[in-house]
Coordinates of C-alpha atoms in Angstrom, one line a residue:
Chain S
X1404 CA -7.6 165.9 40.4
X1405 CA -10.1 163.7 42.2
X1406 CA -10.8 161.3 38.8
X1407 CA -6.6 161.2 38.9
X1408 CA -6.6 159.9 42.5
X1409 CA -9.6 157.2 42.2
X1410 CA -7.1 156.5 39.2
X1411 CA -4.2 155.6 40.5
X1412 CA -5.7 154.1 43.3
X1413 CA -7.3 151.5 41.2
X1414 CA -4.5 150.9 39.6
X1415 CA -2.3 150.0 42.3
X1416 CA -4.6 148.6 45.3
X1417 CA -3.8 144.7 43.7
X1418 CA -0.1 145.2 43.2
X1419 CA 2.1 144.0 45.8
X1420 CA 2.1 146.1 48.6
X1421 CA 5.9 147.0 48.4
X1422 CA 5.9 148.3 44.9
X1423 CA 2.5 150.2 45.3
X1424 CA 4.1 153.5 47.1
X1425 CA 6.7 153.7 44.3
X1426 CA 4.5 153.0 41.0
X1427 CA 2.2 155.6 42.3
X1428 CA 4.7 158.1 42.7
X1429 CA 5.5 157.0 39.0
X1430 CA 2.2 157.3 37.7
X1431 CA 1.2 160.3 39.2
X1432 CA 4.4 162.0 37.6
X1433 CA 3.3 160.8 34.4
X1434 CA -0.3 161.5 34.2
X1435 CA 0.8 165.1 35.3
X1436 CA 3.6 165.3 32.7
X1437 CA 0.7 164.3 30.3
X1438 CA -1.9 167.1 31.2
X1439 CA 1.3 169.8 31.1
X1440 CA 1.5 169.4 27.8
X1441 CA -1.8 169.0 26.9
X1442 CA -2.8 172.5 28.3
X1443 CA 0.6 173.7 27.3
X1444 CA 0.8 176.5 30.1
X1445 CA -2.9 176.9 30.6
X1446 CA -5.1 176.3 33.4
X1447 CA -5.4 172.6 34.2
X1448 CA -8.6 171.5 34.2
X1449 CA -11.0 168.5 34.3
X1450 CA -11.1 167.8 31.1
X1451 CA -7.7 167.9 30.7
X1452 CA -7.3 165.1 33.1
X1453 CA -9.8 163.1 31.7
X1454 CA -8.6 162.9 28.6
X1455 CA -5.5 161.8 29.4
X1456 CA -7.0 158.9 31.4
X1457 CA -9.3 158.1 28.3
X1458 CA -5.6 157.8 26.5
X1459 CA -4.0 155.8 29.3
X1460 CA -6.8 153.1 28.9
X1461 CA -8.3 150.8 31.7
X1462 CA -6.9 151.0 35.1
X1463 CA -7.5 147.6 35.0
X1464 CA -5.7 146.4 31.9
X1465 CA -2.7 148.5 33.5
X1466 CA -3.1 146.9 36.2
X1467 CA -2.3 143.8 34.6
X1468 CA 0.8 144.9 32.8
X1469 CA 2.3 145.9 36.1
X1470 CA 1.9 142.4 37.4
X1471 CA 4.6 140.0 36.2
X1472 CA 2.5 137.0 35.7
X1473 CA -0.6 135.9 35.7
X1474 CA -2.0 134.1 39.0
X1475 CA -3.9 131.2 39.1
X1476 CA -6.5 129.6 41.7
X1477 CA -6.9 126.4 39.2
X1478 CA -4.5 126.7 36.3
X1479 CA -5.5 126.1 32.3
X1480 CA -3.9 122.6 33.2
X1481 CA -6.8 121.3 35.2
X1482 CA -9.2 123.9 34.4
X1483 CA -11.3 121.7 32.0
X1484 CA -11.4 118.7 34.3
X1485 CA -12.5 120.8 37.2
X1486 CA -15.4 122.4 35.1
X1487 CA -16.1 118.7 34.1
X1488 CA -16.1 117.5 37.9
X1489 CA -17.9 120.5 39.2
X1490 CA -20.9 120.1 36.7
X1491 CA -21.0 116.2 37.7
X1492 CA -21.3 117.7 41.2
X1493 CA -24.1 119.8 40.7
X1494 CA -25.6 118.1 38.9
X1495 CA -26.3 115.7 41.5
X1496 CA -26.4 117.3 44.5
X1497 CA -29.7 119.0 42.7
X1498 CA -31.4 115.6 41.3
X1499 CA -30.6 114.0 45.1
X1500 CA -32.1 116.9 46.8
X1501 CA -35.2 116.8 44.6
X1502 CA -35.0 112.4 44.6
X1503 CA -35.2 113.0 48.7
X1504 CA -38.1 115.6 48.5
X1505 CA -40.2 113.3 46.6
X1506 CA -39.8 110.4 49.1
X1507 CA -41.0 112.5 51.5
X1508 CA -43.6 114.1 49.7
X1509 CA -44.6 110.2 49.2
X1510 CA -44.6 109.8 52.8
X1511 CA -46.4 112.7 53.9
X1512 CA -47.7 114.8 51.3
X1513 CA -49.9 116.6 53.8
X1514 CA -46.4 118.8 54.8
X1515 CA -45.5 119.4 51.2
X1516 CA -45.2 123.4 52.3
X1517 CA -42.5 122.6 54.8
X1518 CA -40.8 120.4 52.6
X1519 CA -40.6 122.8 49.9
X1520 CA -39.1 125.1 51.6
X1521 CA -37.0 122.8 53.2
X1522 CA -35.9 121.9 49.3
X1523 CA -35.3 125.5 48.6
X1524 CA -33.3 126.0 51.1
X1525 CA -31.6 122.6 50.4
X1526 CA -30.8 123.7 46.8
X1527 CA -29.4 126.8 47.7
X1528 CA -27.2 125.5 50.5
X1529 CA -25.6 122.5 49.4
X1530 CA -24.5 123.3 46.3
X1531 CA -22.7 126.5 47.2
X1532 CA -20.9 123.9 49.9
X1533 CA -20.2 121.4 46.8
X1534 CA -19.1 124.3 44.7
X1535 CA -16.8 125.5 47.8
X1536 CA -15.4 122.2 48.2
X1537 CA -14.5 120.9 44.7
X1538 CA -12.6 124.3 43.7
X1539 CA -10.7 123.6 47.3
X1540 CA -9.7 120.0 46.4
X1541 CA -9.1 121.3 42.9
X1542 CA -7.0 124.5 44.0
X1543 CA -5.2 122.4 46.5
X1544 CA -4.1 119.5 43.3
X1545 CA -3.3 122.4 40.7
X1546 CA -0.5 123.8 43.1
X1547 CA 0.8 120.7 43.6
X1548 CA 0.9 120.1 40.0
X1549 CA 2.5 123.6 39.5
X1550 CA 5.0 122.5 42.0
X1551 CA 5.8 119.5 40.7
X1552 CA 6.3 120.9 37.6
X1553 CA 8.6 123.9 38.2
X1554 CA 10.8 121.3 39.9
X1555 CA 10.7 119.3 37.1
X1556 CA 11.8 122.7 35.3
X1557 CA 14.2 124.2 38.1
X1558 CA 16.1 120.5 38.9
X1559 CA 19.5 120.0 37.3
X1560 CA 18.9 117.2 35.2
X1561 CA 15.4 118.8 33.8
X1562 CA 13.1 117.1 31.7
X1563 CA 14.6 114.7 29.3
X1564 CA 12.8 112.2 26.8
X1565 CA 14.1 109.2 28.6
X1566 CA 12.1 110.5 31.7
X1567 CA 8.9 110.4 29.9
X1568 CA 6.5 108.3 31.5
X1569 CA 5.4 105.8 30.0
X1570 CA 2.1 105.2 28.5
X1571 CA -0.5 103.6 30.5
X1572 CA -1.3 100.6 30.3
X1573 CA -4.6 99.5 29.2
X1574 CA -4.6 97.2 32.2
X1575 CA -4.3 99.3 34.6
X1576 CA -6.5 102.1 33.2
X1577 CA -9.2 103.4 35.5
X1578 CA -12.2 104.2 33.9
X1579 CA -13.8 107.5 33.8
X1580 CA -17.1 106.0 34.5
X1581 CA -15.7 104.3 37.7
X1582 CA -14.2 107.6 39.0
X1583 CA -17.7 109.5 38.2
X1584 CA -19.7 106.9 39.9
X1585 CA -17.7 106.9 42.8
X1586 CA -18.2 110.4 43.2
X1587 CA -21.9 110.4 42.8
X1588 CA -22.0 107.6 45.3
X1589 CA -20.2 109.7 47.8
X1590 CA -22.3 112.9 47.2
X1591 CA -25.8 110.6 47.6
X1592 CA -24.3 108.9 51.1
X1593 CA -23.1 112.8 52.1
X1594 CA -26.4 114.4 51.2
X1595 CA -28.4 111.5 52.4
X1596 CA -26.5 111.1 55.7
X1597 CA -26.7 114.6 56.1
X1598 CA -30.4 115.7 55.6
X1599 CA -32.2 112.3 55.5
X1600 CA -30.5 110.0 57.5
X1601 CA -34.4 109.3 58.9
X1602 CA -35.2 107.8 55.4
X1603 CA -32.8 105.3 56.1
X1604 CA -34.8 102.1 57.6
X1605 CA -37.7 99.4 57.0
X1606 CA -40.1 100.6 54.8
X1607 CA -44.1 100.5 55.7
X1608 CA -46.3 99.8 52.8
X1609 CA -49.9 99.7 53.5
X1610 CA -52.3 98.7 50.3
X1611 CA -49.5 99.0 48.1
X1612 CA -48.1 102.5 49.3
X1613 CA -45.6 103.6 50.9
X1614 CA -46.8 104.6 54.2
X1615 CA -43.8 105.3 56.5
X1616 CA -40.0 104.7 57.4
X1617 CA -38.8 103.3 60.4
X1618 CA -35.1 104.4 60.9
X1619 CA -32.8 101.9 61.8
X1620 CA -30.6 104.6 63.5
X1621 CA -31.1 106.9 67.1
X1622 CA -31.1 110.1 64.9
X1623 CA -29.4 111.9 67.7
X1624 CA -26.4 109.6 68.1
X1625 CA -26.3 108.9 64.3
X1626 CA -25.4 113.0 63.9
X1627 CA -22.6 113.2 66.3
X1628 CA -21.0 111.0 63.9
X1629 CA -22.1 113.5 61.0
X1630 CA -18.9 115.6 60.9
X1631 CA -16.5 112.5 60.9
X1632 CA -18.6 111.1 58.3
X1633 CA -18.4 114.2 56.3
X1634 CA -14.4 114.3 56.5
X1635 CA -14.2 110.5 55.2
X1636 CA -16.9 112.2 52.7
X1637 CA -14.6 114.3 51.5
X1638 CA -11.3 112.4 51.9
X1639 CA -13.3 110.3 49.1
X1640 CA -14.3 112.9 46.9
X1641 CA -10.5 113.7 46.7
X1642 CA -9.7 110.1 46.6
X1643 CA -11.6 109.5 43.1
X1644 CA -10.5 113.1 41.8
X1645 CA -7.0 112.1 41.9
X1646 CA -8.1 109.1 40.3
X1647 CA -10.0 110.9 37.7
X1648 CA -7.3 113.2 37.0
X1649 CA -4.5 110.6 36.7
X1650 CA -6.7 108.1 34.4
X1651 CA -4.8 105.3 35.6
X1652 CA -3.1 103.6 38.5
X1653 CA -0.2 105.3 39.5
X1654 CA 1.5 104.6 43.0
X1655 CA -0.2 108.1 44.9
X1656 CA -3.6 106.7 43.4
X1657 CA -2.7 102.9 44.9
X1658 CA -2.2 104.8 48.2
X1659 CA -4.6 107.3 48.0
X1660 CA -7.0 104.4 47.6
X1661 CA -5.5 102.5 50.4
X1662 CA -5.9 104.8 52.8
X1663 CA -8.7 105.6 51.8
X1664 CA -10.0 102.4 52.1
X1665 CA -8.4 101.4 55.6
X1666 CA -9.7 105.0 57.3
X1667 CA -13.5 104.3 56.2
X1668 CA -13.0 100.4 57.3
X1669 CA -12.0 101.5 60.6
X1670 CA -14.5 104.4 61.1
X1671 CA -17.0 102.5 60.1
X1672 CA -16.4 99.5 62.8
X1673 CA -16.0 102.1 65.1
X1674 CA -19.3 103.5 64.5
X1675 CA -21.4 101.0 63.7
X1676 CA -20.0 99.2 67.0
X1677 CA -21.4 101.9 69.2
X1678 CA -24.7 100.1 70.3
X1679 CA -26.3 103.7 70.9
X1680 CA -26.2 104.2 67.4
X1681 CA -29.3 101.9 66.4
X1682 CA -32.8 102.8 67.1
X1683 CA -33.8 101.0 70.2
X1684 CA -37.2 101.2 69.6
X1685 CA -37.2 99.7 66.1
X1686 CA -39.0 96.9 67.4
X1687 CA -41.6 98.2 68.8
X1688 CA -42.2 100.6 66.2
X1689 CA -42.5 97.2 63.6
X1690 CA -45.1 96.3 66.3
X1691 CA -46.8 100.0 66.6
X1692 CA -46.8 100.1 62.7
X1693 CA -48.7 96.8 62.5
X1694 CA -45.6 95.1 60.7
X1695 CA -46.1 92.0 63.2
X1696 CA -48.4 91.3 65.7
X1697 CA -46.8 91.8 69.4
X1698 CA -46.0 88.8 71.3
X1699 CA -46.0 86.4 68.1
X1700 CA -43.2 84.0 66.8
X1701 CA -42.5 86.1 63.8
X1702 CA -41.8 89.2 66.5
X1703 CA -39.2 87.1 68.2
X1704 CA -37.3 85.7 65.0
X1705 CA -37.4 89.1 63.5
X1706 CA -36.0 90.4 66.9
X1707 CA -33.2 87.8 66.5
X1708 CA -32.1 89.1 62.8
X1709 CA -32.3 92.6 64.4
X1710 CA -29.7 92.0 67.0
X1711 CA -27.5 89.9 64.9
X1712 CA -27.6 92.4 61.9
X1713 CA -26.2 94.9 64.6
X1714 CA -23.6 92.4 65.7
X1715 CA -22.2 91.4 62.1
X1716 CA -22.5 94.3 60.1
X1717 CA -19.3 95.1 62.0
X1718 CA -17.8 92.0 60.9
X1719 CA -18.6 92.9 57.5
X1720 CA -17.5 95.6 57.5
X1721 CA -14.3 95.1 59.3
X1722 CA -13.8 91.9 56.9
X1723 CA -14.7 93.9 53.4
X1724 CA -11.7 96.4 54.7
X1725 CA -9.4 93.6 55.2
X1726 CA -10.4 92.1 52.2
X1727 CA -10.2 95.2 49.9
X1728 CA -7.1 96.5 51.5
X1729 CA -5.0 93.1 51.2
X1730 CA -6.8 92.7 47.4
X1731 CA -5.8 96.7 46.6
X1732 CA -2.4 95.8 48.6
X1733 CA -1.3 93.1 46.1
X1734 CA -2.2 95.0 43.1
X1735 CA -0.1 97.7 43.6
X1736 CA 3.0 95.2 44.5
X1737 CA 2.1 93.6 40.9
X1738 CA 1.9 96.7 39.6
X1739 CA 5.5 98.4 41.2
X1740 CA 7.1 95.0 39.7
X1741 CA 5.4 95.8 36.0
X1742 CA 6.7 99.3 36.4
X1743 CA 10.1 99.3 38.3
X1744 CA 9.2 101.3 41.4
X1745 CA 11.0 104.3 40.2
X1746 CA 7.6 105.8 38.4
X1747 CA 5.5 107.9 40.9
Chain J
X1071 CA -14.2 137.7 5.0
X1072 CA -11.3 138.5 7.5
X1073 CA -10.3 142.0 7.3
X1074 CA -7.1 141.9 5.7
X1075 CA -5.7 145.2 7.5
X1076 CA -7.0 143.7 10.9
X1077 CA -4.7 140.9 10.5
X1078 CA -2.1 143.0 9.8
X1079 CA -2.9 145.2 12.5
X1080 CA -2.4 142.0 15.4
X1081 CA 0.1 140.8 13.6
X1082 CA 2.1 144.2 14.1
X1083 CA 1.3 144.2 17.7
X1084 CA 3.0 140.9 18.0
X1085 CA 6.3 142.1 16.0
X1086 CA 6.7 145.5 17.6
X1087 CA 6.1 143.8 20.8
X1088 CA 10.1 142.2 20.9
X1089 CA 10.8 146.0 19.0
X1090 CA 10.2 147.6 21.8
X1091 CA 12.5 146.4 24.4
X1092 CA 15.7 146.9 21.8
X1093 CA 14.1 150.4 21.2
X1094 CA 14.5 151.2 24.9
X1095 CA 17.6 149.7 25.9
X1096 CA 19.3 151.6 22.6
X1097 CA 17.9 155.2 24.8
X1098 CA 18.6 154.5 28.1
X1099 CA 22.9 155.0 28.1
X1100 CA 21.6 158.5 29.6
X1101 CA 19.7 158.5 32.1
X1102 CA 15.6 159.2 31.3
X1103 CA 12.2 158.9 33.2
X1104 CA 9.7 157.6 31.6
X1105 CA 7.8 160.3 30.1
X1106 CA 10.9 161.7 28.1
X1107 CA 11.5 158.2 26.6
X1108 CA 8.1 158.4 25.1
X1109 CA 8.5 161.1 23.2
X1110 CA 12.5 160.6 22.5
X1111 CA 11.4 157.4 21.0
X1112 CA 8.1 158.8 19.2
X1113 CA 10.5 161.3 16.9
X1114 CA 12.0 158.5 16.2
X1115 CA 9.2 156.8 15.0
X1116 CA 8.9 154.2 17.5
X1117 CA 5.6 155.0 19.2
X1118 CA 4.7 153.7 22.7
X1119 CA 2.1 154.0 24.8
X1120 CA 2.6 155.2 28.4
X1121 CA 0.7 152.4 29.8
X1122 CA 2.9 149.8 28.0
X1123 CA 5.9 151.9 28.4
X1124 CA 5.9 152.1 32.5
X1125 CA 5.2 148.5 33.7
X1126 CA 8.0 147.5 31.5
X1127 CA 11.0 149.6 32.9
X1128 CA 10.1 148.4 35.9
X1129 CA 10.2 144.7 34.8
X1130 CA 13.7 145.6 32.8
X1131 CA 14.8 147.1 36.4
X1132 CA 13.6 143.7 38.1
X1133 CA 15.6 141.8 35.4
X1134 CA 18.6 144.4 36.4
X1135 CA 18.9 145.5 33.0
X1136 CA 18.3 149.1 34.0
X1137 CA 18.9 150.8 37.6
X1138 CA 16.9 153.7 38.6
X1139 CA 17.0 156.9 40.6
X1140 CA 14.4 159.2 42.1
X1141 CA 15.7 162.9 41.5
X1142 CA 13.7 164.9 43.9
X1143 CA 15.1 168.5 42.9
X1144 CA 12.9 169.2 40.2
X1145 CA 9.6 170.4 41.1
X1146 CA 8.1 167.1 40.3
X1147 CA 9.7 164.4 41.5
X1148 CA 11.0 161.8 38.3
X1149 CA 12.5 158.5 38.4
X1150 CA 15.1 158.2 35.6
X1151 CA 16.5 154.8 34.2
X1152 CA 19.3 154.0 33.3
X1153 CA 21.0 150.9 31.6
X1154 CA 23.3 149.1 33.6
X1155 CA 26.3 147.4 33.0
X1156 CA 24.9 144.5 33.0
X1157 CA 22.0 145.9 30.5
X1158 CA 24.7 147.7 28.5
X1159 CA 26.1 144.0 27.8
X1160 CA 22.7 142.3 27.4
X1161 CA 22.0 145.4 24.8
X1162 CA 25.2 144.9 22.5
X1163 CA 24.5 141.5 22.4
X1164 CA 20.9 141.9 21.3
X1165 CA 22.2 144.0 18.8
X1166 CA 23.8 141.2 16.8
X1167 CA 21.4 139.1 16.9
X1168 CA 18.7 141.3 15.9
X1169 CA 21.3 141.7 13.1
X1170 CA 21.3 138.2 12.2
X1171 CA 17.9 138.0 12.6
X1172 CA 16.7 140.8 10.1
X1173 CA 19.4 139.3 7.4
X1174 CA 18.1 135.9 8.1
X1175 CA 14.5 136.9 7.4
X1176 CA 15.6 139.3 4.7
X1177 CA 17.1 136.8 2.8
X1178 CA 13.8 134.8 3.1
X1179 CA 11.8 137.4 1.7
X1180 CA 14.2 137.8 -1.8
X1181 CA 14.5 134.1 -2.1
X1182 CA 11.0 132.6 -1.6
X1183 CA 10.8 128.9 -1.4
X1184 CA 8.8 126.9 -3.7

């Protein structure tokens, strides 16, 4: 009776918890009302009850049947798109990883050991974090979709053609190709930020190579920020899913992008404002590097860009936000009176 | 080359599949458990697997076309369905339309289109 047990038990360990007791009480009945009459009055053996399993079939496909209806992480609505996004993903997250290990290798080939491994480790890492991150945003859009749509089902009024939306305009179309590239863009910053952000800074040739990098940023104060910068990472990668999904503007993609747009503006003033953010020896590592010659005119002008590049880099970026969120701002009240503001 | 009785073959499973649940309901105005329908229904030709069978009494019963009762004085305990009023009303109706249904696609058959 020990094959019965292992059974039943597979059978029943996914079903909901308060019809298990009951459909094994079922079961077990049955599969013993089966083996009765198999050995009609005889000893009950093994055999017996393993051939009456065979007959019963896969614990699993019965398993199935029991279950009303099939459950969904990503539905077969956005299933294809989120293989589409995910590959894109990969895809990526590999060719930076191995874009980032050559510059390295370029700048000090005599650790390439180290930075293999590092690269190894890199690849098997950050892609099981990608992986983790797009099915999330994915899962998280399918039940909202599901939602939305059982509503739609379950309201009074229901679905009716006069409710159709309409068909997008070609003007406000988003491109695939805009949505993709934003999302690559935000995956090179992410992965950049996150394992390289010493790459990041005046380059050193010397007779035509590259020789070294001089970060612009304290390293140490530039990853406190990591985490926040990972958030508005992923707020992005969301941000351009929506819009990849929805192939056009809609009002939650105008304020998706809005949001979107006035979050990162005012992170990134906040951040780059911080004065312990920059490298405060970038000067004299130009000067150490034999980029200029200490003491010399060249020193001082070049000191002067460096301190006003620190100074209006916030500007910029506090103006670019204004700029893109009053621009993005204007659009969207064009496009409510094109639309009526009923459609959502 | 498909297999023509292949075809056939999924194209049964399809039709009995909407069979089945009149073929129950007509058994159930006395009370059964599972097993018994099985084999009250294979003499009558309808044949059903167990595995098939069992998941959907209980989705009839969530549907409260059947109610069901544990009898515990046998010496193996046996829960026997029974249609309910509600089920018994569901069933009649059924009735005609399958009715309709089969003269509808009988009528088809002896006066092909064309």
């Amino acid at each position: 009776m020990e094959q019965v047990n292992r059974y039943i038990y597979v059978v029943t360990q996914k079903l909901p918890k308060q019809q298990r007791a009951d459909i094994e009480r079922e079961l077990r009945g049955l599969i013993e009302d089966m083996i009765e009459e198999r050995v009609m009055g005889g000893e009950e053996d093994e055999s017996a009850a393993e051939q009456v399993l065979i007959e019963l079939g896969n614990p699993h496909d019965l398993a199935a049947k029991y279950r009303s209806e099939p459950r969904y992480l990503i539905s077969p609505l956005l299933f294809d798109t989120y293989l589409s996004v995910l590959k894109i993903i990969l895809i990526c997250i590999v060719l930076i990883q191995i874009f980032v290990f050559g510059i390295s290798f370029i700048l000090d080939p005599t650790h390439v050991q180290e930075q293999f491994n590092h690269l190894i480790r890199a690849l098997i890492f950050v892609p099981v974090q990608g992986f983790a991150w797009t099915t999330l945003t994915f899962a998280f859009l399918d039940y909202a979709m599901r939602k939305e749509k059982k509503a739609g089902i379950a309201g009074k009024s229901g679905w009716h053609p006069a409710k159709l939306p309409p068909i997008p305009d070609a003007k406000w179309e988003i491109k695939q190709s805009e949505s993709v590239l934003g999302i690559m863009f935000t995956i090179f910053f992410l992965v950049l930020f996150t394992f390289s952000p010493h790459l990041i800074g005046a380059t050193v040739f010397s007779e035509g190579n590259l020789k070294n990098v001089i970060p612009f940023f304290n390293l140490e104060v530039f990853r406190e920020y990591l985490p926040f910068i990972w958030i508005l990472g992923l707020l992005g990668l969301f941000k351009d899913t929506v819009r990849w999904v929805k192939k056009s503007w809609t009002n939650s993609v105008f304020l998706t992008h809005i949001l979107f747009t006035i979050i990162s503006g005012l992170f990134g003033v906040f951040m780059f404002a911080n004065p312990e953010l920059y490298n405060a020896e970038f000067m004299n590592e130009l000067v150490v590097y034999g980029m200029v010659e200490a003491g010399s005119e060249k020193l001082d002008t070049l000191a002067k860009i460096w301190s006003l590049a620190i100074e209006w880099i916030v500007y910029l970026i506090g103006a670019s936000t204004l700029i893109e969120g009053i621009q993005s701002g204007v659009k969207w009240i064009r496009f409510r009176r094109s639309h009526g503001s009923k459609i959502v | 080359m498909k297999d023509v009785q292949e075809v056939i073959q999924g194209l049964m499973q399809e039709l009995r599949r909407g069979t089945i649940i009149i073929g129950v309901l007509s058994q159930l105005s006395e009370p059964q458990y599972g097993y018994s329908l099985v084999s009250v229904l294979e003499e009558k030709g309808i044949s059903i697997d167990p595995g098939t069978l069992y998941p959907l009494l209980r989705r009839l019963e969530k549907q409260e076309l059947l109610e069901s009762k544990w009898d515990t004085n046998e010496a193996r305990p046996r829960k026997y369905y029974l249609l309910s009023p509600f089920g018994k009303e569901v069933y009649e109706q059924l009735c005609i339309e399958w009715k309709n249904m089969i003269a509808s696609v009988e009528s088809l058959i002896d006066h092909p289109g064309g």
